[in-house]
């Protein structure tokens, strides 16, 4: 059970983390008492919870932290409505952030922070440096900070950049090595040679090329013609264009794509271009050496004009047969739909490998325009969501012009 799954486990959201880490620091219990205690933490108390269980010590403190975020309105002794909350001051929120980091694991803390920002409208408090230093940094927090970028005072920007830098550095450590290894292998394999050294022989293709030379009596194939992998030279072998929708719903995708863009740009055999768009188009290729600069160069929110963005990308293509265009968008088009589809068809007809990602994140099934996704699929460009861990495999398949590893869909 992960933090995301538990965040909405009950109608008021109190399930966040109680199933994963409930009772940290409390005495271990078994049987009915432990079950009642867990239900009491999930239900949040009050006359209607029906458990008859009281909390003390650490359990009581955990319950208070959950109530501050997920507590429902109740009636006071005077009959007036009352409800718990974090208040409007940074100190009270900072104390609460410290509490949840004490009682819950990091993955659950991140879920509760996101819920606090959404449910209690705490975005403006993130503009204070003291608050940023207290939060648990993750991809979603980076997305929130980027959406607040224009409203951020100068006193907060350096702290915000430090928070974003930490998340970006962690993502690069996680993703860079595998991405480089996977794509280097794909680039090697995309250059076939007919007189390979033994270590460069592609045995799968060699066997298939020599099936006519099968000797049944020896149950073997005589390899008259060898097929081998070429070795990637230092010159540019492939052009990759990352075209990223920066509407608010794509925040996590923008973060991951910026990191991958920096990784790809560090490979000499790939020429990488990064383009972000809403109703305008911005080329951030010259900032690819630092993904933090890329992220602060985006402006989450606004409309969407995919057609205009693809028109710009199309104008930058000089070697269609050696180009991969990756459109990362939920496909809610505010521009000219038919023109957008014509551009995709024209790029594919010229030899461009076109990949449409509805999301580049770990969030699960995204919301997207199904009509546009179906139209792209009819053009031979299936649109699908992709986790960051799968992205290197998708790029490797596109580089080698193999079928993309599209997940099964109902």
PDB file of N, CA and C in Angstrom, residues 277-279 303-311 314 327 331-345 369 371-372 375-376 379:
ATOM      1  N   UNK A 277       5.512  24.702 -24.626  1.00  0.00           N
ATOM      2  CA  UNK A 277       4.469  25.519 -25.253  1.00  0.00           C
ATOM      3  C   UNK A 277       3.219  25.568 -24.395  1.00  0.00           C
ATOM      4  N   UNK A 278       2.495  26.679 -24.545  1.00  0.00           N
ATOM      5  CA  UNK A 278       1.096  26.775 -24.157  1.00  0.00           C
ATOM      6  C   UNK A 278       0.398  27.326 -25.397  1.00  0.00           C
ATOM      7  N   UNK A 279       0.011  28.598 -25.389  1.00  0.00           N
ATOM      8  CA  UNK A 279      -0.437  29.200 -26.649  1.00  0.00           C
ATOM      9  C   UNK A 279       0.739  29.827 -27.382  1.00  0.00           C
ATOM     10  N   UNK A 303      -3.324  28.390 -21.913  1.00  0.00           N
ATOM     11  CA  UNK A 303      -3.980  27.578 -22.919  1.00  0.00           C
ATOM     12  C   UNK A 303      -3.022  26.592 -23.572  1.00  0.00           C
ATOM     13  N   UNK A 304      -3.471  26.005 -24.683  1.00  0.00           N
ATOM     14  CA  UNK A 304      -2.665  24.992 -25.365  1.00  0.00           C
ATOM     15  C   UNK A 304      -2.839  25.132 -26.870  1.00  0.00           C
ATOM     16  N   UNK A 305      -1.731  25.225 -27.587  1.00  0.00           N
ATOM     17  CA  UNK A 305      -1.769  25.262 -29.053  1.00  0.00           C
ATOM     18  C   UNK A 305      -0.728  24.266 -29.575  1.00  0.00           C
ATOM     19  N   UNK A 306      -1.151  23.004 -29.660  1.00  0.00           N
ATOM     20  CA  UNK A 306      -0.241  21.935 -30.092  1.00  0.00           C
ATOM     21  C   UNK A 306       0.172  22.150 -31.535  1.00  0.00           C
ATOM     22  N   UNK A 307      -0.759  22.594 -32.367  1.00  0.00           N
ATOM     23  CA  UNK A 307      -0.454  22.792 -33.780  1.00  0.00           C
ATOM     24  C   UNK A 307       0.699  23.779 -33.965  1.00  0.00           C
ATOM     25  N   UNK A 308       0.662  24.897 -33.240  1.00  0.00           N
ATOM     26  CA  UNK A 308       1.737  25.893 -33.358  1.00  0.00           C
ATOM     27  C   UNK A 308       3.072  25.307 -32.894  1.00  0.00           C
ATOM     28  N   UNK A 309       3.038  24.541 -31.803  1.00  0.00           N
ATOM     29  CA  UNK A 309       4.274  23.943 -31.289  1.00  0.00           C
ATOM     30  C   UNK A 309       4.861  22.957 -32.290  1.00  0.00           C
ATOM     31  N   UNK A 310       4.014  22.113 -32.879  1.00  0.00           N
ATOM     32  CA  UNK A 310       4.513  21.141 -33.849  1.00  0.00           C
ATOM     33  C   UNK A 310       5.001  21.831 -35.119  1.00  0.00           C
ATOM     34  N   UNK A 311       4.368  22.940 -35.484  1.00  0.00           N
ATOM     35  CA  UNK A 311       4.839  23.691 -36.653  1.00  0.00           C
ATOM     36  C   UNK A 311       6.275  24.164 -36.426  1.00  0.00           C
ATOM     37  N   UNK A 314       8.608  21.117 -36.521  1.00  0.00           N
ATOM     38  CA  UNK A 314       8.766  20.665 -37.914  1.00  0.00           C
ATOM     39  C   UNK A 314       9.756  21.542 -38.663  1.00  0.00           C
ATOM     40  N   UNK A 327       6.179  14.221 -28.439  1.00  0.00           N
ATOM     41  CA  UNK A 327       5.174  15.182 -27.977  1.00  0.00           C
ATOM     42  C   UNK A 327       4.652  14.695 -26.632  1.00  0.00           C
ATOM     43  N   UNK A 331      -3.177  16.387 -24.947  1.00  0.00           N
ATOM     44  CA  UNK A 331      -3.845  16.498 -26.253  1.00  0.00           C
ATOM     45  C   UNK A 331      -5.113  17.334 -26.241  1.00  0.00           C
ATOM     46  N   UNK A 332      -5.341  18.111 -25.190  1.00  0.00           N
ATOM     47  CA  UNK A 332      -6.468  19.045 -25.218  1.00  0.00           C
ATOM     48  C   UNK A 332      -6.042  20.248 -26.053  1.00  0.00           C
ATOM     49  N   UNK A 333      -6.400  20.225 -27.310  1.00  0.00           N
ATOM     50  CA  UNK A 333      -5.908  21.200 -28.282  1.00  0.00           C
ATOM     51  C   UNK A 333      -6.781  22.437 -28.333  1.00  0.00           C
ATOM     52  N   UNK A 334      -6.140  23.608 -28.178  1.00  0.00           N
ATOM     53  CA  UNK A 334      -6.854  24.868 -28.320  1.00  0.00           C
ATOM     54  C   UNK A 334      -6.610  25.498 -29.670  1.00  0.00           C
ATOM     55  N   UNK A 335      -5.722  24.883 -30.464  1.00  0.00           N
ATOM     56  CA  UNK A 335      -5.411  25.410 -31.792  1.00  0.00           C
ATOM     57  C   UNK A 335      -6.251  24.736 -32.867  1.00  0.00           C
ATOM     58  N   UNK A 336      -5.656  24.529 -34.017  1.00  0.00           N
ATOM     59  CA  UNK A 336      -6.385  23.970 -35.164  1.00  0.00           C
ATOM     60  C   UNK A 336      -6.144  22.464 -35.212  1.00  0.00           C
ATOM     61  N   UNK A 337      -7.150  21.686 -34.852  1.00  0.00           N
ATOM     62  CA  UNK A 337      -6.992  20.242 -34.706  1.00  0.00           C
ATOM     63  C   UNK A 337      -6.565  19.575 -36.004  1.00  0.00           C
ATOM     64  N   UNK A 338      -7.256  19.854 -37.091  1.00  0.00           N
ATOM     65  CA  UNK A 338      -6.955  19.189 -38.358  1.00  0.00           C
ATOM     66  C   UNK A 338      -5.548  19.509 -38.839  1.00  0.00           C
ATOM     67  N   UNK A 339      -5.107  20.758 -38.625  1.00  0.00           N
ATOM     68  CA  UNK A 339      -3.744  21.124 -39.025  1.00  0.00           C
ATOM     69  C   UNK A 339      -2.722  20.373 -38.176  1.00  0.00           C
ATOM     70  N   UNK A 340      -3.028  20.196 -36.910  1.00  0.00           N
ATOM     71  CA  UNK A 340      -2.118  19.454 -36.037  1.00  0.00           C
ATOM     72  C   UNK A 340      -1.945  18.021 -36.532  1.00  0.00           C
ATOM     73  N   UNK A 341      -3.033  17.377 -36.881  1.00  0.00           N
ATOM     74  CA  UNK A 341      -2.969  16.002 -37.367  1.00  0.00           C
ATOM     75  C   UNK A 341      -2.246  15.918 -38.709  1.00  0.00           C
ATOM     76  N   UNK A 342      -2.450  16.923 -39.568  1.00  0.00           N
ATOM     77  CA  UNK A 342      -1.741  16.936 -40.854  1.00  0.00           C
ATOM     78  C   UNK A 342      -0.233  17.047 -40.648  1.00  0.00           C
ATOM     79  N   UNK A 343       0.175  17.820 -39.670  1.00  0.00           N
ATOM     80  CA  UNK A 343       1.618  17.971 -39.404  1.00  0.00           C
ATOM     81  C   UNK A 343       2.220  16.654 -38.931  1.00  0.00           C
ATOM     82  N   UNK A 344       1.489  15.957 -38.051  1.00  0.00           N
ATOM     83  CA  UNK A 344       1.982  14.658 -37.592  1.00  0.00           C
ATOM     84  C   UNK A 344       2.099  13.692 -38.760  1.00  0.00           C
ATOM     85  N   UNK A 345       1.080  13.661 -39.620  1.00  0.00           N
ATOM     86  CA  UNK A 345       1.107  12.768 -40.790  1.00  0.00           C
ATOM     87  C   UNK A 345       2.263  13.119 -41.712  1.00  0.00           C
ATOM     88  N   UNK A 369      -7.511  13.952 -24.035  1.00  0.00           N
ATOM     89  CA  UNK A 369      -8.517  14.050 -25.086  1.00  0.00           C
ATOM     90  C   UNK A 369      -8.506  12.750 -25.888  1.00  0.00           C
ATOM     91  N   UNK A 371     -10.462  11.658 -28.248  1.00  0.00           N
ATOM     92  CA  UNK A 371     -10.689  11.789 -29.690  1.00  0.00           C
ATOM     93  C   UNK A 371      -9.378  12.072 -30.421  1.00  0.00           C
ATOM     94  N   UNK A 372      -8.570  12.982 -29.870  1.00  0.00           N
ATOM     95  CA  UNK A 372      -7.287  13.284 -30.488  1.00  0.00           C
ATOM     96  C   UNK A 372      -6.327  12.105 -30.381  1.00  0.00           C
ATOM     97  N   UNK A 375      -7.238   9.710 -33.056  1.00  0.00           N
ATOM     98  CA  UNK A 375      -6.838  10.209 -34.376  1.00  0.00           C
ATOM     99  C   UNK A 375      -5.345  10.005 -34.603  1.00  0.00           C
ATOM    100  N   UNK A 376      -4.524  10.220 -33.569  1.00  0.00           N
ATOM    101  CA  UNK A 376      -3.088   9.984 -33.699  1.00  0.00           C
ATOM    102  C   UNK A 376      -2.804   8.501 -33.896  1.00  0.00           C
ATOM    103  N   UNK A 379      -3.088   7.387 -37.306  1.00  0.00           N
ATOM    104  CA  UNK A 379      -1.954   7.799 -38.142  1.00  0.00           C
ATOM    105  C   UNK A 379      -0.710   6.950 -37.881  1.00  0.00           C
TER     106      UNK A 379
END
